[in-house]
PDB file of C-alpha atoms in Angstrom:
ATOM      1  CA  MET L   1     -81.948 -55.743  13.761  1.00 38.00           C
ATOM      2  CA  LYS L   2     -82.620 -59.470  13.601  1.00 39.00           C
ATOM      3  CA  GLU L   3     -84.358 -60.908  16.659  1.00 40.00           C
ATOM      4  CA  ASP L   4     -81.595 -63.472  17.218  1.00 40.00           C
ATOM      5  CA  THR L   5     -79.029 -60.665  17.553  1.00 49.00           C
ATOM      6  CA  MET L   6     -80.889 -58.730  20.170  1.00 58.00           C
ATOM      7  CA  CYS L   7     -79.767 -58.782  23.745  1.00 66.00           C
ATOM      8  CA  SER L   8     -81.958 -60.332  26.403  1.00 89.00           C
ATOM      9  CA  ARG L   9     -84.049 -58.082  28.611  1.00 94.00           C
ATOM     10  CA  ILE L  10     -84.000 -59.046  32.267  1.00 97.00           C
ATOM     11  CA  GLU L  11     -87.578 -58.604  33.598  1.00 94.00           C
ATOM     12  CA  MET L  12     -87.455 -57.179  37.065  1.00 96.00           C
ATOM     13  CA  GLU L  13     -90.216 -57.292  39.698  1.00 96.00           C
ATOM     14  CA  GLY L  14     -89.433 -53.810  41.001  1.00 95.00           C
ATOM     15  CA  PRO L  15     -89.627 -50.623  38.908  1.00 91.00           C
ATOM     16  CA  VAL L  16     -86.226 -51.229  37.300  1.00 93.00           C
ATOM     17  CA  TYR L  17     -87.140 -51.127  33.604  1.00 90.00           C
ATOM     18  CA  ASN L  18     -83.948 -51.133  31.620  1.00 95.00           C
ATOM     19  CA  THR L  19     -81.946 -54.177  32.740  1.00 97.00           C
ATOM     20  CA  ARG L  20     -80.455 -56.324  30.036  1.00 97.00           C
ATOM     21  CA  ASP L  21     -77.920 -59.085  29.259  1.00 98.00           C
ATOM     22  CA  LEU L  22     -75.720 -58.177  26.333  1.00 97.00           C
ATOM     23  CA  GLY L  23     -74.937 -61.804  25.739  1.00 97.00           C
ATOM     24  CA  GLY L  24     -75.649 -63.015  22.173  1.00 96.00           C
ATOM     25  CA  TYR L  25     -74.546 -60.032  20.101  1.00 97.00           C
ATOM     26  CA  THR L  26     -72.070 -61.003  17.361  1.00 96.00           C
ATOM     27  CA  GLY L  27     -68.589 -59.609  17.945  1.00 94.00           C
ATOM     28  CA  LYS L  28     -65.199 -60.047  16.435  1.00 90.00           C
ATOM     29  CA  ASP L  29     -64.549 -62.955  13.987  1.00 90.00           C
ATOM     30  CA  GLY L  30     -68.150 -64.218  14.266  1.00 94.00           C
ATOM     31  CA  ARG L  31     -67.827 -64.882  18.020  1.00 97.00           C
ATOM     32  CA  THR L  32     -70.690 -63.892  20.246  1.00 97.00           C
ATOM     33  CA  ILE L  33     -70.779 -62.103  23.613  1.00 97.00           C
ATOM     34  CA  ARG L  34     -70.932 -64.644  26.446  1.00 97.00           C
ATOM     35  CA  PRO L  35     -74.295 -64.655  28.208  1.00 97.00           C
ATOM     36  CA  ARG L  36     -74.511 -63.737  31.911  1.00 97.00           C
ATOM     37  CA  ARG L  37     -71.285 -61.728  31.889  1.00 98.00           C
ATOM     38  CA  LEU L  38     -72.174 -58.202  30.740  1.00 98.00           C
ATOM     39  CA  LEU L  39     -75.343 -56.661  32.241  1.00 98.00           C
ATOM     40  CA  ARG L  40     -76.531 -53.076  31.809  1.00 98.00           C
ATOM     41  CA  SER L  41     -79.200 -51.473  33.908  1.00 98.00           C
ATOM     42  CA  GLY L  42     -80.775 -48.483  35.531  1.00 95.00           C
ATOM     43  CA  ALA L  43     -80.405 -47.843  39.248  1.00 94.00           C
ATOM     44  CA  LEU L  44     -80.830 -50.843  41.516  1.00 97.00           C
ATOM     45  CA  GLY L  45     -82.239 -49.032  44.538  1.00 95.00           C
ATOM     46  CA  LYS L  46     -85.792 -50.241  43.861  1.00 94.00           C
ATOM     47  CA  CYS L  47     -84.935 -53.919  43.296  1.00 97.00           C
ATOM     48  CA  THR L  48     -86.954 -56.357  45.274  1.00 97.00           C
ATOM     49  CA  GLU L  49     -85.493 -59.288  47.130  1.00 97.00           C
ATOM     50  CA  SER L  50     -86.719 -61.491  44.246  1.00 98.00           C
ATOM     51  CA  ASP L  51     -84.829 -59.324  41.746  1.00 98.00           C
ATOM     52  CA  ILE L  52     -81.650 -59.532  43.773  1.00 98.00           C
ATOM     53  CA  ARG L  53     -81.935 -63.335  43.963  1.00 97.00           C
ATOM     54  CA  ARG L  54     -82.440 -63.487  40.233  1.00 97.00           C
ATOM     55  CA  LEU L  55     -79.351 -61.368  39.519  1.00 98.00           C
ATOM     56  CA  THR L  56     -77.140 -63.263  41.861  1.00 98.00           C
ATOM     57  CA  GLU L  57     -78.452 -66.858  41.359  1.00 97.00           C
ATOM     58  CA  GLU L  58     -79.502 -66.870  37.709  1.00 97.00           C
ATOM     59  CA  TYR L  59     -77.058 -64.350  36.321  1.00 97.00           C
ATOM     60  CA  GLY L  60     -74.133 -64.904  38.607  1.00 98.00           C
ATOM     61  CA  LEU L  61     -73.743 -61.240  39.532  1.00 98.00           C
ATOM     62  CA  LYS L  62     -70.390 -60.575  41.200  1.00 98.00           C
ATOM     63  CA  THR L  63     -69.670 -56.870  40.411  1.00 98.00           C
ATOM     64  CA  VAL L  64     -71.783 -53.716  40.270  1.00 98.00           C
ATOM     65  CA  VAL L  65     -70.350 -50.556  38.748  1.00 98.00           C
ATOM     66  CA  ASP L  66     -72.301 -47.409  39.709  1.00 98.00           C
ATOM     67  CA  LEU L  67     -71.745 -44.640  37.107  1.00 97.00           C
ATOM     68  CA  ARG L  68     -73.834 -42.066  38.993  1.00 94.00           C
ATOM     69  CA  THR L  69     -72.777 -38.898  40.698  1.00 91.00           C
ATOM     70  CA  ASN L  70     -72.269 -38.697  44.463  1.00 89.00           C
ATOM     71  CA  GLY L  71     -75.570 -36.848  44.772  1.00 86.00           C
ATOM     72  CA  GLU L  72     -77.544 -39.462  42.842  1.00 87.00           C
ATOM     73  CA  LYS L  73     -75.899 -42.288  44.763  1.00 92.00           C
ATOM     74  CA  THR L  74     -76.857 -40.695  48.074  1.00 89.00           C
ATOM     75  CA  GLU L  75     -80.443 -40.032  46.929  1.00 87.00           C
ATOM     76  CA  LEU L  76     -81.081 -43.678  45.843  1.00 91.00           C
ATOM     77  CA  PRO L  77     -78.405 -45.946  47.305  1.00 95.00           C
ATOM     78  CA  ASP L  78     -77.811 -49.382  45.706  1.00 97.00           C
ATOM     79  CA  PRO L  79     -78.867 -52.281  47.983  1.00 96.00           C
ATOM     80  CA  GLU L  80     -76.138 -54.177  49.761  1.00 95.00           C
ATOM     81  CA  ILE L  81     -75.852 -57.649  48.214  1.00 97.00           C
ATOM     82  CA  LYS L  82     -73.794 -60.368  49.939  1.00 96.00           C
ATOM     83  CA  GLY L  83     -70.904 -61.535  47.779  1.00 97.00           C
ATOM     84  CA  VAL L  84     -71.201 -58.652  45.273  1.00 98.00           C
ATOM     85  CA  GLU L  85     -68.545 -55.957  44.970  1.00 98.00           C
ATOM     86  CA  PHE L  86     -69.774 -52.406  44.419  1.00 98.00           C
ATOM     87  CA  ILE L  87     -67.527 -49.973  42.608  1.00 98.00           C
ATOM     88  CA  HIS L  88     -68.380 -46.208  42.302  1.00 98.00           C
ATOM     89  CA  ASP L  89     -67.133 -44.930  38.924  1.00 98.00           C
ATOM     90  CA  PRO L  90     -68.884 -41.602  38.208  1.00 97.00           C
ATOM     91  CA  LEU L  91     -68.864 -40.442  34.576  1.00 97.00           C
ATOM     92  CA  LEU L  92     -70.355 -37.011  35.349  1.00 91.00           C
ATOM     93  CA  SER L  93     -69.876 -34.818  38.320  1.00 85.00           C
ATOM     94  CA  ASP L  94     -72.924 -33.371  40.082  1.00 76.00           C
ATOM     95  CA  ALA L  95     -72.199 -30.009  38.453  1.00 75.00           C
ATOM     96  CA  MET L  96     -71.855 -31.590  35.016  1.00 75.00           C
ATOM     97  CA  LEU L  97     -75.036 -33.653  35.236  1.00 67.00           C
ATOM     98  CA  GLY L  98     -77.007 -30.663  34.148  1.00 54.00           C
ATOM     99  CA  ILE L  99     -80.166 -31.507  32.250  1.00 38.00           C
ATOM    100  CA  THR L 100     -79.901 -35.306  31.978  1.00 44.00           C
ATOM    101  CA  ARG L 101     -82.714 -35.668  34.564  1.00 45.00           C
ATOM    102  CA  GLU L 102     -81.334 -38.990  35.605  1.00 44.00           C
ATOM    103  CA  GLY L 103     -81.787 -39.550  39.373  1.00 40.00           C
ATOM    104  CA  GLN L 104     -84.278 -36.685  39.542  1.00 45.00           C
ATOM    105  CA  GLU L 105     -87.519 -38.690  39.509  1.00 45.00           C
ATOM    106  CA  GLN L 106     -87.693 -38.617  43.258  1.00 42.00           C
ATOM    107  CA  ALA L 107     -87.769 -34.782  43.406  1.00 40.00           C
ATOM    108  CA  ASP L 108     -90.439 -33.395  45.683  1.00 38.00           C
ATOM    109  CA  SER L 109     -91.763 -31.169  42.913  1.00 39.00           C
ATOM    110  CA  LEU L 110     -91.310 -33.023  39.678  1.00 41.00           C
ATOM    111  CA  SER L 111     -93.077 -30.349  37.612  1.00 43.00           C
ATOM    112  CA  ALA L 112     -90.820 -27.648  38.963  1.00 50.00           C
ATOM    113  CA  MET L 113     -87.810 -29.784  38.217  1.00 49.00           C
ATOM    114  CA  ILE L 114     -88.906 -30.256  34.568  1.00 52.00           C
ATOM    115  CA  LEU L 115     -89.589 -26.543  34.162  1.00 55.00           C
ATOM    116  CA  GLU L 116     -86.098 -25.767  35.387  1.00 57.00           C
ATOM    117  CA  LEU L 117     -84.549 -28.362  33.118  1.00 56.00           C
ATOM    118  CA  LEU L 118     -86.354 -26.953  30.081  1.00 56.00           C
ATOM    119  CA  LYS L 119     -85.323 -23.394  31.127  1.00 60.00           C
ATOM    120  CA  GLU L 120     -81.667 -24.534  31.337  1.00 58.00           C
ATOM    121  CA  ALA L 121     -82.088 -26.142  27.913  1.00 52.00           C
ATOM    122  CA  GLU L 122     -83.409 -22.855  26.447  1.00 52.00           C
ATOM    123  CA  ASN L 123     -86.272 -24.774  24.806  1.00 60.00           C
ATOM    124  CA  HIS L 124     -83.737 -26.923  22.899  1.00 70.00           C
ATOM    125  CA  PRO L 125     -83.458 -30.023  25.046  1.00 74.00           C
ATOM    126  CA  LYS L 126     -82.194 -32.240  22.242  1.00 81.00           C
ATOM    127  CA  GLU L 127     -79.218 -30.028  21.571  1.00 80.00           C
ATOM    128  CA  LYS L 128     -78.389 -29.944  25.241  1.00 77.00           C
ATOM    129  CA  MET L 129     -78.651 -33.733  25.535  1.00 84.00           C
ATOM    130  CA  GLU L 130     -76.289 -34.048  22.567  1.00 87.00           C
ATOM    131  CA  LYS L 131     -73.784 -31.847  24.448  1.00 86.00           C
ATOM    132  CA  ILE L 132     -73.933 -34.216  27.353  1.00 89.00           C
ATOM    133  CA  TYR L 133     -72.969 -37.095  25.051  1.00 95.00           C
ATOM    134  CA  LEU L 134     -70.100 -35.007  23.703  1.00 95.00           C
ATOM    135  CA  ALA L 135     -68.906 -34.271  27.212  1.00 94.00           C
ATOM    136  CA  LEU L 136     -68.976 -37.960  28.076  1.00 97.00           C
ATOM    137  CA  VAL L 137     -66.158 -38.697  25.535  1.00 98.00           C
ATOM    138  CA  SER L 138     -64.307 -35.410  25.782  1.00 97.00           C
ATOM    139  CA  ASP L 139     -64.383 -34.065  29.333  1.00 96.00           C
ATOM    140  CA  ASP L 140     -61.293 -35.118  31.347  1.00 96.00           C
ATOM    141  CA  PHE L 141     -63.496 -36.160  34.275  1.00 96.00           C
ATOM    142  CA  SER L 142     -65.563 -38.422  32.017  1.00 97.00           C
ATOM    143  CA  VAL L 143     -62.644 -39.846  30.140  1.00 98.00           C
ATOM    144  CA  THR L 144     -60.976 -40.868  33.441  1.00 98.00           C
ATOM    145  CA  GLY L 145     -64.262 -42.601  34.373  1.00 98.00           C
ATOM    146  CA  LEU L 146     -64.383 -44.423  31.044  1.00 98.00           C
ATOM    147  CA  LYS L 147     -60.773 -45.631  31.474  1.00 98.00           C
ATOM    148  CA  HIS L 148     -61.692 -46.961  34.898  1.00 98.00           C
ATOM    149  CA  PHE L 149     -64.726 -48.738  33.480  1.00 98.00           C
ATOM    150  CA  PHE L 150     -62.612 -50.695  31.021  1.00 98.00           C
ATOM    151  CA  ASP L 151     -59.970 -51.493  33.690  1.00 98.00           C
ATOM    152  CA  ILE L 152     -62.739 -52.941  35.814  1.00 98.00           C
ATOM    153  CA  LEU L 153     -63.980 -55.188  33.050  1.00 98.00           C
ATOM    154  CA  LEU L 154     -60.425 -56.364  32.353  1.00 98.00           C
ATOM    155  CA  ALA L 155     -59.952 -57.319  35.909  1.00 98.00           C
ATOM    156  CA  LYS L 156     -63.163 -59.443  36.260  1.00 96.00           C
ATOM    157  CA  LYS L 157     -62.294 -62.980  35.264  1.00 93.00           C
ATOM    158  CA  GLU L 158     -65.574 -64.605  36.320  1.00 94.00           C
ATOM    159  CA  GLY L 159     -69.179 -63.779  37.137  1.00 97.00           C
ATOM    160  CA  ALA L 160     -71.326 -61.044  35.719  1.00 98.00           C
ATOM    161  CA  VAL L 161     -70.511 -57.426  35.834  1.00 98.00           C
ATOM    162  CA  LEU L 162     -73.550 -55.056  35.961  1.00 98.00           C
ATOM    163  CA  TRP L 163     -73.017 -51.339  35.355  1.00 98.00           C
ATOM    164  CA  HIS L 164     -75.772 -48.735  35.809  1.00 98.00           C
ATOM    165  CA  CYS L 165     -76.582 -45.067  36.060  1.00 95.00           C
ATOM    166  CA  SER L 166     -80.053 -43.862  36.974  1.00 90.00           C
ATOM    167  CA  ALA L 167     -82.159 -44.756  33.996  1.00 90.00           C
ATOM    168  CA  GLY L 168     -79.677 -46.925  32.188  1.00 94.00           C
ATOM    169  CA  LYS L 169     -79.893 -44.484  29.295  1.00 93.00           C
ATOM    170  CA  ASP L 170     -77.117 -41.924  28.737  1.00 94.00           C
ATOM    171  CA  ARG L 171     -74.049 -42.990  30.680  1.00 96.00           C
ATOM    172  CA  VAL L 172     -74.846 -46.650  30.427  1.00 98.00           C
ATOM    173  CA  GLY L 173     -75.762 -46.155  26.718  1.00 97.00           C
ATOM    174  CA  THR L 174     -72.429 -44.473  26.059  1.00 98.00           C
ATOM    175  CA  THR L 175     -70.357 -47.070  27.911  1.00 98.00           C
ATOM    176  CA  ALA L 176     -72.304 -49.995  26.260  1.00 98.00           C
ATOM    177  CA  ALA L 177     -71.736 -48.479  22.839  1.00 98.00           C
ATOM    178  CA  LEU L 178     -67.973 -48.133  23.397  1.00 98.00           C
ATOM    179  CA  LEU L 179     -67.750 -51.625  24.867  1.00 98.00           C
ATOM    180  CA  LEU L 180     -69.624 -53.206  22.043  1.00 98.00           C
ATOM    181  CA  THR L 181     -67.369 -51.367  19.615  1.00 98.00           C
ATOM    182  CA  ALA L 182     -64.315 -52.743  21.396  1.00 98.00           C
ATOM    183  CA  LEU L 183     -65.833 -56.249  21.121  1.00 98.00           C
ATOM    184  CA  GLY L 184     -66.312 -55.825  17.385  1.00 98.00           C
ATOM    185  CA  VAL L 185     -70.098 -55.448  17.259  1.00 97.00           C
ATOM    186  CA  ASP L 186     -71.499 -53.776  14.124  1.00 97.00           C
ATOM    187  CA  ARG L 187     -72.263 -50.051  14.543  1.00 97.00           C
ATOM    188  CA  GLU L 188     -75.877 -50.308  13.450  1.00 97.00           C
ATOM    189  CA  VAL L 189     -76.505 -53.147  15.861  1.00 96.00           C
ATOM    190  CA  ILE L 190     -74.969 -50.974  18.645  1.00 97.00           C
ATOM    191  CA  ILE L 191     -77.325 -48.078  17.761  1.00 97.00           C
ATOM    192  CA  GLN L 192     -80.403 -50.364  17.717  1.00 96.00           C
ATOM    193  CA  ASP L 193     -79.365 -51.694  21.119  1.00 96.00           C
ATOM    194  CA  TYR L 194     -79.166 -48.145  22.339  1.00 97.00           C
ATOM    195  CA  LEU L 195     -82.629 -47.347  21.082  1.00 96.00           C
ATOM    196  CA  LEU L 196     -84.226 -50.303  22.819  1.00 96.00           C
ATOM    197  CA  THR L 197     -84.214 -48.023  25.877  1.00 94.00           C
ATOM    198  CA  ASN L 198     -87.245 -46.081  24.550  1.00 94.00           C
ATOM    199  CA  GLY L 199     -89.558 -49.123  24.721  1.00 92.00           C
ATOM    200  CA  TYR L 200     -88.220 -50.251  28.022  1.00 93.00           C
ATOM    201  CA  LEU L 201     -88.554 -46.842  29.693  1.00 91.00           C
ATOM    202  CA  GLU L 202     -92.003 -46.155  28.270  1.00 89.00           C
ATOM    203  CA  PRO L 203     -93.930 -47.051  31.424  1.00 86.00           C
ATOM    204  CA  GLU L 204     -91.704 -44.739  33.498  1.00 83.00           C
ATOM    205  CA  THR L 205     -91.929 -41.948  30.957  1.00 84.00           C
ATOM    206  CA  GLU L 206     -95.721 -42.137  30.718  1.00 85.00           C
ATOM    207  CA  ALA L 207     -96.136 -42.206  34.466  1.00 83.00           C
ATOM    208  CA  MET L 208     -93.872 -39.114  34.717  1.00 80.00           C
ATOM    209  CA  ILE L 209     -95.910 -37.306  32.017  1.00 83.00           C
ATOM    210  CA  ALA L 210     -99.169 -38.082  33.706  1.00 85.00           C
ATOM    211  CA  LYS L 211     -97.837 -36.779  37.045  1.00 81.00           C
ATOM    212  CA  VAL L 212     -96.653 -33.539  35.496  1.00 77.00           C
ATOM    213  CA  ALA L 213     -99.678 -33.126  33.272  1.00 78.00           C
ATOM    214  CA  ALA L 214    -101.976 -33.129  36.276  1.00 80.00           C
ATOM    215  CA  LYS L 215    -100.132 -30.005  37.563  1.00 76.00           C
ATOM    216  CA  VAL L 216     -98.834 -28.330  34.423  1.00 71.00           C
ATOM    217  CA  PRO L 217    -100.876 -29.355  31.277  1.00 76.00           C
ATOM    218  CA  ASN L 218     -98.407 -27.797  28.877  1.00 76.00           C
ATOM    219  CA  GLU L 219     -97.581 -29.752  25.730  1.00 79.00           C
ATOM    220  CA  ARG L 220     -94.156 -28.170  25.359  1.00 76.00           C
ATOM    221  CA  ILE L 221     -93.220 -29.334  28.873  1.00 75.00           C
ATOM    222  CA  LEU L 222     -94.725 -32.805  28.322  1.00 79.00           C
ATOM    223  CA  ASN L 223     -92.779 -33.178  25.048  1.00 80.00           C
ATOM    224  CA  GLY L 224     -89.645 -32.012  26.875  1.00 78.00           C
ATOM    225  CA  ILE L 225     -90.086 -34.911  29.364  1.00 79.00           C
ATOM    226  CA  ARG L 226     -90.201 -37.354  26.446  1.00 83.00           C
ATOM    227  CA  ILE L 227     -86.947 -35.951  25.080  1.00 83.00           C
ATOM    228  CA  LEU L 228     -85.193 -35.831  28.424  1.00 79.00           C
ATOM    229  CA  ASN L 229     -86.280 -39.366  29.303  1.00 81.00           C
ATOM    230  CA  GLY L 230     -85.666 -40.812  25.802  1.00 88.00           C
ATOM    231  CA  ALA L 231     -82.839 -42.198  23.694  1.00 93.00           C
ATOM    232  CA  GLU L 232     -82.430 -40.411  20.382  1.00 93.00           C
ATOM    233  CA  ARG L 233     -80.335 -41.764  17.546  1.00 95.00           C
ATOM    234  CA  SER L 234     -78.754 -38.292  17.113  1.00 93.00           C
ATOM    235  CA  TYR L 235     -77.360 -38.503  20.761  1.00 94.00           C
ATOM    236  CA  ILE L 236     -75.453 -41.692  20.269  1.00 97.00           C
ATOM    237  CA  GLU L 237     -74.367 -40.737  16.791  1.00 96.00           C
ATOM    238  CA  SER L 238     -73.009 -37.402  18.134  1.00 95.00           C
ATOM    239  CA  MET L 239     -70.923 -39.399  20.660  1.00 97.00           C
ATOM    240  CA  PHE L 240     -69.475 -41.596  17.922  1.00 98.00           C
ATOM    241  CA  ALA L 241     -68.801 -38.513  15.733  1.00 97.00           C
ATOM    242  CA  GLU L 242     -66.978 -36.825  18.508  1.00 97.00           C
ATOM    243  CA  THR L 243     -64.660 -39.831  19.000  1.00 98.00           C
ATOM    244  CA  GLU L 244     -64.021 -39.781  15.303  1.00 98.00           C
ATOM    245  CA  ARG L 245     -63.359 -36.035  15.271  1.00 98.00           C
ATOM    246  CA  GLN L 246     -60.788 -36.477  18.077  1.00 98.00           C
ATOM    247  CA  CYS L 247     -58.992 -39.623  16.798  1.00 98.00           C
ATOM    248  CA  GLY L 248     -60.112 -40.418  13.302  1.00 98.00           C
ATOM    249  CA  SER L 249     -62.137 -43.489  14.429  1.00 98.00           C
ATOM    250  CA  THR L 250     -63.798 -44.841  17.504  1.00 98.00           C
ATOM    251  CA  GLU L 251     -61.390 -47.759  17.566  1.00 98.00           C
ATOM    252  CA  VAL L 252     -58.428 -45.352  17.701  1.00 98.00           C
ATOM    253  CA  TYR L 253     -60.173 -43.311  20.351  1.00 98.00           C
ATOM    254  CA  LEU L 254     -60.446 -46.439  22.528  1.00 98.00           C
ATOM    255  CA  GLN L 255     -56.757 -46.926  22.196  1.00 98.00           C
ATOM    256  CA  GLU L 256     -55.438 -43.387  22.437  1.00 98.00           C
ATOM    257  CA  ARG L 257     -57.831 -41.778  24.894  1.00 98.00           C
ATOM    258  CA  LEU L 258     -58.952 -44.760  26.938  1.00 98.00           C
ATOM    259  CA  GLY L 259     -55.696 -46.806  26.948  1.00 97.00           C
ATOM    260  CA  LEU L 260     -57.331 -49.888  25.320  1.00 98.00           C
ATOM    261  CA  THR L 261     -54.255 -51.252  23.615  1.00 97.00           C
ATOM    262  CA  ASP L 262     -54.362 -54.052  21.059  1.00 97.00           C
ATOM    263  CA  GLU L 263     -53.340 -56.414  23.771  1.00 98.00           C
ATOM    264  CA  LYS L 264     -56.045 -55.203  26.230  1.00 98.00           C
ATOM    265  CA  ARG L 265     -58.656 -55.336  23.499  1.00 97.00           C
ATOM    266  CA  GLU L 266     -57.765 -58.885  22.662  1.00 97.00           C
ATOM    267  CA  MET L 267     -57.871 -59.790  26.343  1.00 98.00           C
ATOM    268  CA  LEU L 268     -61.313 -58.140  26.560  1.00 98.00           C
ATOM    269  CA  ARG L 269     -62.480 -60.243  23.612  1.00 97.00           C
ATOM    270  CA  GLU L 270     -61.090 -63.485  25.045  1.00 97.00           C
ATOM    271  CA  MET L 271     -62.863 -62.810  28.298  1.00 98.00           C
ATOM    272  CA  TYR L 272     -66.286 -61.784  26.964  1.00 98.00           C
ATOM    273  CA  LEU L 273     -66.613 -63.469  23.594  1.00 97.00           C
ATOM    274  CA  VAL L 274     -67.155 -67.167  22.868  1.00 96.00           C
TER     275      VAL L 274
END
């Protein structure tokens, strides 16, 4: 992907590693996504006051959409920010969350948590992660959340909308991929945007590995952490493939499953492309 088509990472003072502005990507008819309108991120609970000022003053943040479960939201609440509307739109239930590991980094016994995740994954964490991506575009609970996500975007006439899960990886990766598709961004650019997560989350991943390795120096477990905390091309491709299996194309999926009619899609493009 060319450098001038890449979104802009928003450097945060706190340990919030995966915050980005999607402005600049080329969408429909050669138009580009407006800067400071569509922001994707991990959880905001560890933002500093400086981070909050930057998001509100520099990026014009007006709306935060929290895609996490009730449990994750309770564990690490978003900060209250004056003048910013917070909307809870979970894409997975606590029961569905399964092995995604998002929101679990605060667990008292991280090594025990990873062992349990790998046990649930039956030593095939990649396959289990792909199933999560399939669920995100097929489970009724998730599809309802995706519909609400697009309704929120269509209702926000000004200011930046920031949406986040815990790591800004799986749920945010899926919503960003569907949104960029709706805006007419090329599929390969969308995939490369998704994969940027690996570089951004590397400090968190390495810290997690070091913490677990000190207690459980097992290479299988450490590799499992990398998988569970990473973005794999196969994950996002399996998501796209599932939308195509259901409706023939992702564009038709957006219309038939998520209610994004031609009129709504054009409205979305008028709002977020320039």
